[in-house]
PDB file of C-alpha atoms and ligand atoms in Angstrom:
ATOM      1  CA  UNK A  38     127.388 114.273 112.160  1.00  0.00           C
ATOM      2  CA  UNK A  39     123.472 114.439 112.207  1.00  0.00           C
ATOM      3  CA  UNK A  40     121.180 111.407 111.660  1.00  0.00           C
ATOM      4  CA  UNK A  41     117.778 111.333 111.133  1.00  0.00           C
ATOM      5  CA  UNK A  42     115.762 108.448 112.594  1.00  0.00           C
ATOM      6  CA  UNK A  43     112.502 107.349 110.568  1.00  0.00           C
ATOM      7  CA  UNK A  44     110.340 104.782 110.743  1.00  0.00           C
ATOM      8  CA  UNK A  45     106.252 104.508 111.424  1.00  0.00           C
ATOM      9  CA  UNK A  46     104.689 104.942 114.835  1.00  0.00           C
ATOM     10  CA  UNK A  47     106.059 102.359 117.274  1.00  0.00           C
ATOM     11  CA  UNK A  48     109.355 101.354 114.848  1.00  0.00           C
ATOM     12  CA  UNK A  49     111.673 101.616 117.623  1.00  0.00           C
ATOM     13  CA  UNK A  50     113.157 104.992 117.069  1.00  0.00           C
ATOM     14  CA  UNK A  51     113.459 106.128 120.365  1.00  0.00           C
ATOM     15  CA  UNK A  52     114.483 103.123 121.910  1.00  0.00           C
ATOM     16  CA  UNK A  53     117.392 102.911 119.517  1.00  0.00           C
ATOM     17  CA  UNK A  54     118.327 106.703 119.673  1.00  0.00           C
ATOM     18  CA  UNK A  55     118.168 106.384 123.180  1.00  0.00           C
ATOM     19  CA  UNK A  56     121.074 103.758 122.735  1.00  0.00           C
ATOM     20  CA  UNK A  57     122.801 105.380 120.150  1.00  0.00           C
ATOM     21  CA  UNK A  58     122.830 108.831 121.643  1.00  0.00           C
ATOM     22  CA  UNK A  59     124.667 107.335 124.606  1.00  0.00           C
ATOM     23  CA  UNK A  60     126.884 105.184 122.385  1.00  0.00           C
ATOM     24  CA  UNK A  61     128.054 108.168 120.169  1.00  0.00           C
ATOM     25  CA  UNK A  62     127.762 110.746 123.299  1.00  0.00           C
ATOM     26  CA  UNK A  63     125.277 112.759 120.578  1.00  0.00           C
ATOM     27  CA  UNK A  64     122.757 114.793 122.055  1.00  0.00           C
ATOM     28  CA  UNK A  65     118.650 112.846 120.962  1.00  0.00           C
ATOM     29  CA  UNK A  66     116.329 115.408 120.060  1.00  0.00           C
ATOM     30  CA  UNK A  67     112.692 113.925 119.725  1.00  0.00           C
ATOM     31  CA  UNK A  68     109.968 116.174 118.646  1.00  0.00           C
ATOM     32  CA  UNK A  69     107.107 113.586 120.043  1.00  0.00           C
ATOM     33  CA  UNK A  70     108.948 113.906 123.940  1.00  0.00           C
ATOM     34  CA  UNK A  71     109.318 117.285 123.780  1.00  0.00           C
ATOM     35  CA  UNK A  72     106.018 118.136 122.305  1.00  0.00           C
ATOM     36  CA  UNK A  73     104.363 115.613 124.951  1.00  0.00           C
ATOM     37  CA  UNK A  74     106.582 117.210 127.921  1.00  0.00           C
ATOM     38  CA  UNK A  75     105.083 120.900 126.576  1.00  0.00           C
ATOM     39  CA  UNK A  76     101.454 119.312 126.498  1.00  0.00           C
ATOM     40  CA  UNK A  77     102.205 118.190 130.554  1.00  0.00           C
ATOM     41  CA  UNK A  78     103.289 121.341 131.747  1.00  0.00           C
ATOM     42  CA  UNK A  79     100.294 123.455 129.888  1.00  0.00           C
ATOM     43  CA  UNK A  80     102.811 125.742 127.934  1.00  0.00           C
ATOM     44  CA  UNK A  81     101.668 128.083 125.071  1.00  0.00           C
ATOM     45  CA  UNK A  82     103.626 125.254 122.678  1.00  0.00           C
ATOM     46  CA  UNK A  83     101.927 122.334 124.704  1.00  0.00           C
ATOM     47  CA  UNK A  84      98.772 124.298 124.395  1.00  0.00           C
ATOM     48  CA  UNK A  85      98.567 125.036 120.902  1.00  0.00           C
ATOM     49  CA  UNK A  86     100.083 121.287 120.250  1.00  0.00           C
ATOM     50  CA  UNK A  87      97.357 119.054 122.892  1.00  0.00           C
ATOM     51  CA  UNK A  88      94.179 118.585 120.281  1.00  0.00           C
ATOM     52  CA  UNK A  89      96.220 117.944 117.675  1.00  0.00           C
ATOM     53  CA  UNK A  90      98.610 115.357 118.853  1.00  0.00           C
ATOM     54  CA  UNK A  91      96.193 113.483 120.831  1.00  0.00           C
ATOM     55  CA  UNK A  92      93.762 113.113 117.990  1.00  0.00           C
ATOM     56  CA  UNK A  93      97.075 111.781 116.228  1.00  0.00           C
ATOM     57  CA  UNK A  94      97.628 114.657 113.702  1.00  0.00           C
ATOM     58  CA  UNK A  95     100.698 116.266 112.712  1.00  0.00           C
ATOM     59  CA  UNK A  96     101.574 119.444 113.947  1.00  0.00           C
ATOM     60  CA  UNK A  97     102.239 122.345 111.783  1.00  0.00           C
ATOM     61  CA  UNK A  98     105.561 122.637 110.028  1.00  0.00           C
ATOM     62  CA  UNK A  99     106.152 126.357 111.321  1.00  0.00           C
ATOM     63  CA  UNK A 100     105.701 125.049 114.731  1.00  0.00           C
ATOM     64  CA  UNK A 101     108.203 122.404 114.082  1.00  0.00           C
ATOM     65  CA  UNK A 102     110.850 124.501 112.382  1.00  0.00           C
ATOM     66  CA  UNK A 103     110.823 126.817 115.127  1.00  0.00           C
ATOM     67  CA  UNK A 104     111.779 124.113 117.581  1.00  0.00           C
ATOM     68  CA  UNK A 105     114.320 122.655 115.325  1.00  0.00           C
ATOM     69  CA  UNK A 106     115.948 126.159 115.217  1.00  0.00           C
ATOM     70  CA  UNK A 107     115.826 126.649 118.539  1.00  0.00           C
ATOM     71  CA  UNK A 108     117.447 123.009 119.129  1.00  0.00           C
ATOM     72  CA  UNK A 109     120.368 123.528 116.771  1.00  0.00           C
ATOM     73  CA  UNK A 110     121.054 126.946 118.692  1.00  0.00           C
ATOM     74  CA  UNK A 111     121.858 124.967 121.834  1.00  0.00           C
ATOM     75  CA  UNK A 112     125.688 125.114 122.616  1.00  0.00           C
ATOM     76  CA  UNK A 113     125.233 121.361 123.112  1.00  0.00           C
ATOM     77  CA  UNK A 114     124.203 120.239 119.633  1.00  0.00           C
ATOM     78  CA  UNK A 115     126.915 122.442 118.027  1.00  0.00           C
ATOM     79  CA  UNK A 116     128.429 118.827 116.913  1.00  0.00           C
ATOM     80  CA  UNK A 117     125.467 116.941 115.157  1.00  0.00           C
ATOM     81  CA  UNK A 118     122.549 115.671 116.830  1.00  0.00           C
ATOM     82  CA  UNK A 119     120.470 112.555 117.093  1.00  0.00           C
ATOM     83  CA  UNK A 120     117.099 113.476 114.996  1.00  0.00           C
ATOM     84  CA  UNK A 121     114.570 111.389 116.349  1.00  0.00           C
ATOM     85  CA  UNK A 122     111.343 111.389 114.352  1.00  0.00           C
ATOM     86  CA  UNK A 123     111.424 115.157 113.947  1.00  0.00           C
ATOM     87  CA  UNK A 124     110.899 115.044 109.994  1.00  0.00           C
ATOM     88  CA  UNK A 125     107.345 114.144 108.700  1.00  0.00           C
ATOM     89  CA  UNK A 126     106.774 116.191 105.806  1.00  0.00           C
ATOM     90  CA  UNK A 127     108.552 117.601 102.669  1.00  0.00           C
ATOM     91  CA  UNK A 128     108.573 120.982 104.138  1.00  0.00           C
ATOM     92  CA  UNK A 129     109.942 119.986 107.280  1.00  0.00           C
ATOM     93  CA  UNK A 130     112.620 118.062 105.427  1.00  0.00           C
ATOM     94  CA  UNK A 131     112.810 121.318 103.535  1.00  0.00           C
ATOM     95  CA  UNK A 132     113.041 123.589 106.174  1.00  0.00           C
ATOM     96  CA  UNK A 133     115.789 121.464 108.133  1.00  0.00           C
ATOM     97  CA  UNK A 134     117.886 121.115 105.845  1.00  0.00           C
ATOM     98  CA  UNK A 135     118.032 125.270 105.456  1.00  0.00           C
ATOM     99  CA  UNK A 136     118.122 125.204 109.381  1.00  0.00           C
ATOM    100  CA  UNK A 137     121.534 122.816 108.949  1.00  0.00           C
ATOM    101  CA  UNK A 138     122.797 124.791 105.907  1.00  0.00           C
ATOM    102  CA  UNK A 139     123.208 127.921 108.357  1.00  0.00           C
ATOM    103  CA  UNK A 140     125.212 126.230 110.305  1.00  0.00           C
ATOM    104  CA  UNK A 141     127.613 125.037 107.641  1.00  0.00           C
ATOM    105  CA  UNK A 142     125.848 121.391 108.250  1.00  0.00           C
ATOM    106  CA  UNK A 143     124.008 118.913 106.407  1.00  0.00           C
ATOM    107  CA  UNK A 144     122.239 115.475 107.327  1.00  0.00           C
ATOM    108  CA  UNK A 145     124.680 112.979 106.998  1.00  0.00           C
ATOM    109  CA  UNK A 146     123.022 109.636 107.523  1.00  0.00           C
ATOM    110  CA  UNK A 147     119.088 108.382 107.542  1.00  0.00           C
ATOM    111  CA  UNK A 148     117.716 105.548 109.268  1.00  0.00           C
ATOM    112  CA  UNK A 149     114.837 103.972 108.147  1.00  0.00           C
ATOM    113  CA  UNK A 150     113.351 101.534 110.960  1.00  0.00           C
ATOM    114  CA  UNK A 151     111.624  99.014 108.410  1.00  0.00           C
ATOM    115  CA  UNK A 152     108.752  97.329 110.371  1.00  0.00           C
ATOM    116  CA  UNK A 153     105.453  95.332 108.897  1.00  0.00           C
ATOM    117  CA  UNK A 154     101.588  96.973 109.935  1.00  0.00           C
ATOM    118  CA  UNK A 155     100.944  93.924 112.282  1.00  0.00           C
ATOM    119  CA  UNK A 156     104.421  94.382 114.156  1.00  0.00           C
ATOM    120  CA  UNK A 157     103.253  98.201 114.721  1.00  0.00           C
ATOM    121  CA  UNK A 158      99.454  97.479 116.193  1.00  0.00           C
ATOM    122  CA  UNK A 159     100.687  94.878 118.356  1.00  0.00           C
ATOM    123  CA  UNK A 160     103.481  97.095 119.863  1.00  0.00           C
ATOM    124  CA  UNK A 161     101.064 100.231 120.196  1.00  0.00           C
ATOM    125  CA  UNK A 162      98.540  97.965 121.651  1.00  0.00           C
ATOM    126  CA  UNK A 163     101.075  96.779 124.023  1.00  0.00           C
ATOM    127  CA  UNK A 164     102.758  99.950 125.130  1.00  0.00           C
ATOM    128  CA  UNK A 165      99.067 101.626 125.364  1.00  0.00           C
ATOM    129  CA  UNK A 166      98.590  99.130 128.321  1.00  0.00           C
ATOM    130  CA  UNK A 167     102.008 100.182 129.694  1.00  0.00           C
ATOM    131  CA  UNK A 168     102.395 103.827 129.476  1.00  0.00           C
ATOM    132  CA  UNK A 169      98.893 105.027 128.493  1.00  0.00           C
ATOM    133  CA  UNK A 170      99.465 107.663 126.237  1.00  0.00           C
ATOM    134  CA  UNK A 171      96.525 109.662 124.745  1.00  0.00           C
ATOM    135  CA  UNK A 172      97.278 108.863 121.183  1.00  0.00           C
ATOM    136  CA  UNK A 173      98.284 104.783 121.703  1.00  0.00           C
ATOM    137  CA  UNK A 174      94.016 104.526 121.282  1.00  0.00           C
ATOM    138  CA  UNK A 175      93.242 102.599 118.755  1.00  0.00           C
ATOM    139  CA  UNK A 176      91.526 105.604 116.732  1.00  0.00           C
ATOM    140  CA  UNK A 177      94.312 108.222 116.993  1.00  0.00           C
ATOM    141  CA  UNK A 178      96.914 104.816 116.418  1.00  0.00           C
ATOM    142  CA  UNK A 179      94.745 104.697 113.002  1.00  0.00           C
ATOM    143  CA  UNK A 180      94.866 108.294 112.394  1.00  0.00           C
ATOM    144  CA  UNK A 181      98.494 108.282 112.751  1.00  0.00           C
ATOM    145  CA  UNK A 182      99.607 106.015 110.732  1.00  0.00           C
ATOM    146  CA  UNK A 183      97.573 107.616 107.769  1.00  0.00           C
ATOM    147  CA  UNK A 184      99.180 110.968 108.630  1.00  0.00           C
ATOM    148  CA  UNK A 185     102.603 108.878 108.624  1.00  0.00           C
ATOM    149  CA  UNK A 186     101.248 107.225 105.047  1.00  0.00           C
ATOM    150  CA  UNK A 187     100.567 109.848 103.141  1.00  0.00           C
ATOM    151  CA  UNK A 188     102.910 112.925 104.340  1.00  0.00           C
ATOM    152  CA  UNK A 189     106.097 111.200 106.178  1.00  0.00           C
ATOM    153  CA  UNK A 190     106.245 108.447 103.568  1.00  0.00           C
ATOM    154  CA  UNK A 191     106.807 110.490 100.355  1.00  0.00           C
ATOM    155  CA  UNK A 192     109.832 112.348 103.560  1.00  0.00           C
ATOM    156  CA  UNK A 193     111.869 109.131 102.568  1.00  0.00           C
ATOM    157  CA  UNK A 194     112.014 108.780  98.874  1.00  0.00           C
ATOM    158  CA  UNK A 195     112.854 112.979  99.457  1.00  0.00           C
ATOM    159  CA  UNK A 196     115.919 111.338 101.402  1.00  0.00           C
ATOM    160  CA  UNK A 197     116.657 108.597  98.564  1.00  0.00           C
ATOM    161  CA  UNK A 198     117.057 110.595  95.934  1.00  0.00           C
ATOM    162  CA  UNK A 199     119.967 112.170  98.112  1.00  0.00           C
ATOM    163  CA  UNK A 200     121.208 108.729  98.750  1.00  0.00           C
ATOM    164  CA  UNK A 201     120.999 109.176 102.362  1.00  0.00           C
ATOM    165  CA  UNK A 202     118.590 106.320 103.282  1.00  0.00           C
ATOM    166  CA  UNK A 203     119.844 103.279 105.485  1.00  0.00           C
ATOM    167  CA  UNK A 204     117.137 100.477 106.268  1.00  0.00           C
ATOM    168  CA  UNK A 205     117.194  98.829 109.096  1.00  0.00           C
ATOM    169  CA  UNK A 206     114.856  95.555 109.627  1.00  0.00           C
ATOM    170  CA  UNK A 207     113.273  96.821 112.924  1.00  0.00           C
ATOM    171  CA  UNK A 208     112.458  93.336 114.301  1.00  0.00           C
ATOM    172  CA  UNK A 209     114.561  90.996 116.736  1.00  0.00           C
ATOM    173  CA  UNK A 210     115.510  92.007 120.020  1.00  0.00           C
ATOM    174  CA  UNK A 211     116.593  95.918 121.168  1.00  0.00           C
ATOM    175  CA  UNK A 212     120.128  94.957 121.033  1.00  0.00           C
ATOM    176  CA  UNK A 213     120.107  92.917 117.947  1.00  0.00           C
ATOM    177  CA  UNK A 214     118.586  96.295 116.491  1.00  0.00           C
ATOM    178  CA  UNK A 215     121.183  98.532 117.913  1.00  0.00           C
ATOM    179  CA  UNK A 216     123.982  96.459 116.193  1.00  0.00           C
ATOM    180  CA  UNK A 217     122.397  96.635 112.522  1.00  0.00           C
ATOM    181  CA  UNK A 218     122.791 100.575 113.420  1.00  0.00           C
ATOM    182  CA  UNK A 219     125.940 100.529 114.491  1.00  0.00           C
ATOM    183  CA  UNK A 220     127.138  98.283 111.764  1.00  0.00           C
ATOM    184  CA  UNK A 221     125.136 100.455 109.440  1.00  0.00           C
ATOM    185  CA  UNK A 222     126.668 103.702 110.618  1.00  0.00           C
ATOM    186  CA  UNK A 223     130.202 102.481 110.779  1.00  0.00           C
ATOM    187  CA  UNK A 224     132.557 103.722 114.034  1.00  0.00           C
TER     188      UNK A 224
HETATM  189  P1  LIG B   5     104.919 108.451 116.898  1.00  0.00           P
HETATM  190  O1  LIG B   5     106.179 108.398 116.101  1.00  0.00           O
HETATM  191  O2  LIG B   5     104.562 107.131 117.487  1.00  0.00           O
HETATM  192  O3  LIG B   5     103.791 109.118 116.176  1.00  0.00           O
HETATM  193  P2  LIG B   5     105.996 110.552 118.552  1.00  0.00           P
HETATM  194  O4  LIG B   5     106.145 110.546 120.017  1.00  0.00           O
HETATM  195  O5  LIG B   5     107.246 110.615 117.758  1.00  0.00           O
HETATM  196  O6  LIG B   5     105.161 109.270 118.221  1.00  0.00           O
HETATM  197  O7  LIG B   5     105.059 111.767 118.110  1.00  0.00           O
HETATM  198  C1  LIG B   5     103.839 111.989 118.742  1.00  0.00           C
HETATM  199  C2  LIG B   5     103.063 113.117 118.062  1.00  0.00           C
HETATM  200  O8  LIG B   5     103.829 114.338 118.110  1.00  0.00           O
HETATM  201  C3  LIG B   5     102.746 112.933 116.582  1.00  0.00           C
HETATM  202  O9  LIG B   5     101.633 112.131 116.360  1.00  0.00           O
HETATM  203  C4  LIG B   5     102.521 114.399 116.167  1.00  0.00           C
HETATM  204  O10 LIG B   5     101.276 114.878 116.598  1.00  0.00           O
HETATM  205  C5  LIG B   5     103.579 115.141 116.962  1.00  0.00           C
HETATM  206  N1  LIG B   5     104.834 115.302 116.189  1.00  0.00           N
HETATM  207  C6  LIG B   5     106.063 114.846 116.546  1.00  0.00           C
HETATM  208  N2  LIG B   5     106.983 115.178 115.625  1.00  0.00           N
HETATM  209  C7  LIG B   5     106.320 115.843 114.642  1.00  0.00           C
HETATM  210  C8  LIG B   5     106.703 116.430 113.406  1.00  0.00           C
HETATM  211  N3  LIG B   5     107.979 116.426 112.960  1.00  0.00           N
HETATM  212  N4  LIG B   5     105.748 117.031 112.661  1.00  0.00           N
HETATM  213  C9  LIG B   5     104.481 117.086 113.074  1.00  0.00           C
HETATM  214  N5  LIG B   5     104.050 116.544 114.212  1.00  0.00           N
HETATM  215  C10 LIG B   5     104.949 115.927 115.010  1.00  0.00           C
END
């Protein structure tokens, strides 16, 4: 089974994959994390990804696609995978579904972490003081959630129209959250 989570910047998708990864034993693979981890370690992927993501920009799709492929060649995701935040654009969505179809696979289930604008500047604001990450300033928060707007938006009704789209009211309390999911996704 693969499930994509969506939801604007600061929805709670990793939190929750976090949770359900370990629930379901899935493997979580979060383009944001891995992208940041590349950016810490100076690779030639963190490298060509720093300016970008800290301004708050999307990466490119190629760049994107190639991780995805190299993802679903890992022995370990061989059974589905937890697809945390890793589809922003049309061409992504695109592109991973023809990265699934390979593999005999489709995405089964999408999760759509439903939260209001205020909710979403008062948890970037808060988690900016916490764990300081370069694009939690207020600009590149802005800049992001225009990027999210206009090319990750138009990524769900692409999802509708293949009735794949769960929403889940992202507020109340982590494990209030995590049982909508559950409920939502069944055993
Ligand atoms: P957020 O969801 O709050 O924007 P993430 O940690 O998921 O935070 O992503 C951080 C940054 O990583 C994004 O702003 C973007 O620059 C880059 N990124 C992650 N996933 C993608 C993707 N699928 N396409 C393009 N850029 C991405």
């Amino acid at each position: 089974m693969d499930i994509l989570l969506m939801g604007p910047p600061g929805a709670g998708k990793g939190t929750q994959g976090a949770l359900l990864a370990e629930a379901r034993g899935m493997p979580k693979f979060a383009t944001g994390d891995l992208l940041r981890d590349a950016v810490k370690r100076g690779t030639p992927l963190g490298l060509q990804a720093k300016e970008l993501m800290e301004a708050g920009h999307l990466v490119s799709d190629d760049l994107i696609l190639g991780i995805v492929r190299e993802e679903l060649s890992k022995p370990a995701a061989g059974k589905g995978v937890i697809f945390d935040g890793v589809v922003r654009t049309i061409p992504q969505a695109e592109g991973v579904e023809r990265l699934l179809a390979e593999q005999g696979r489709s995405m089964s289930a999408v999760l759509f972490f439903d939260v209001s604008d205020d909710e979403i500047l008062a948890r970037l604001a808060k988690r900016r003081e916490i764990e300081s990450r370069a694009d939690d300033d207020p600009q590149a928060v802005a800049i992001r959630l225009k990027a999210y707007r206009k090319q990750t938006a138009p990524v769900l009704d692409w999802y509708e129209d293949r009735k794949l789209v769960h929403h889940i009211p992202a507020v109340g309390s982590v494990s209030e959250i995590a049982e909508k999911v559950s409920r939502v996704l069944g055993k």
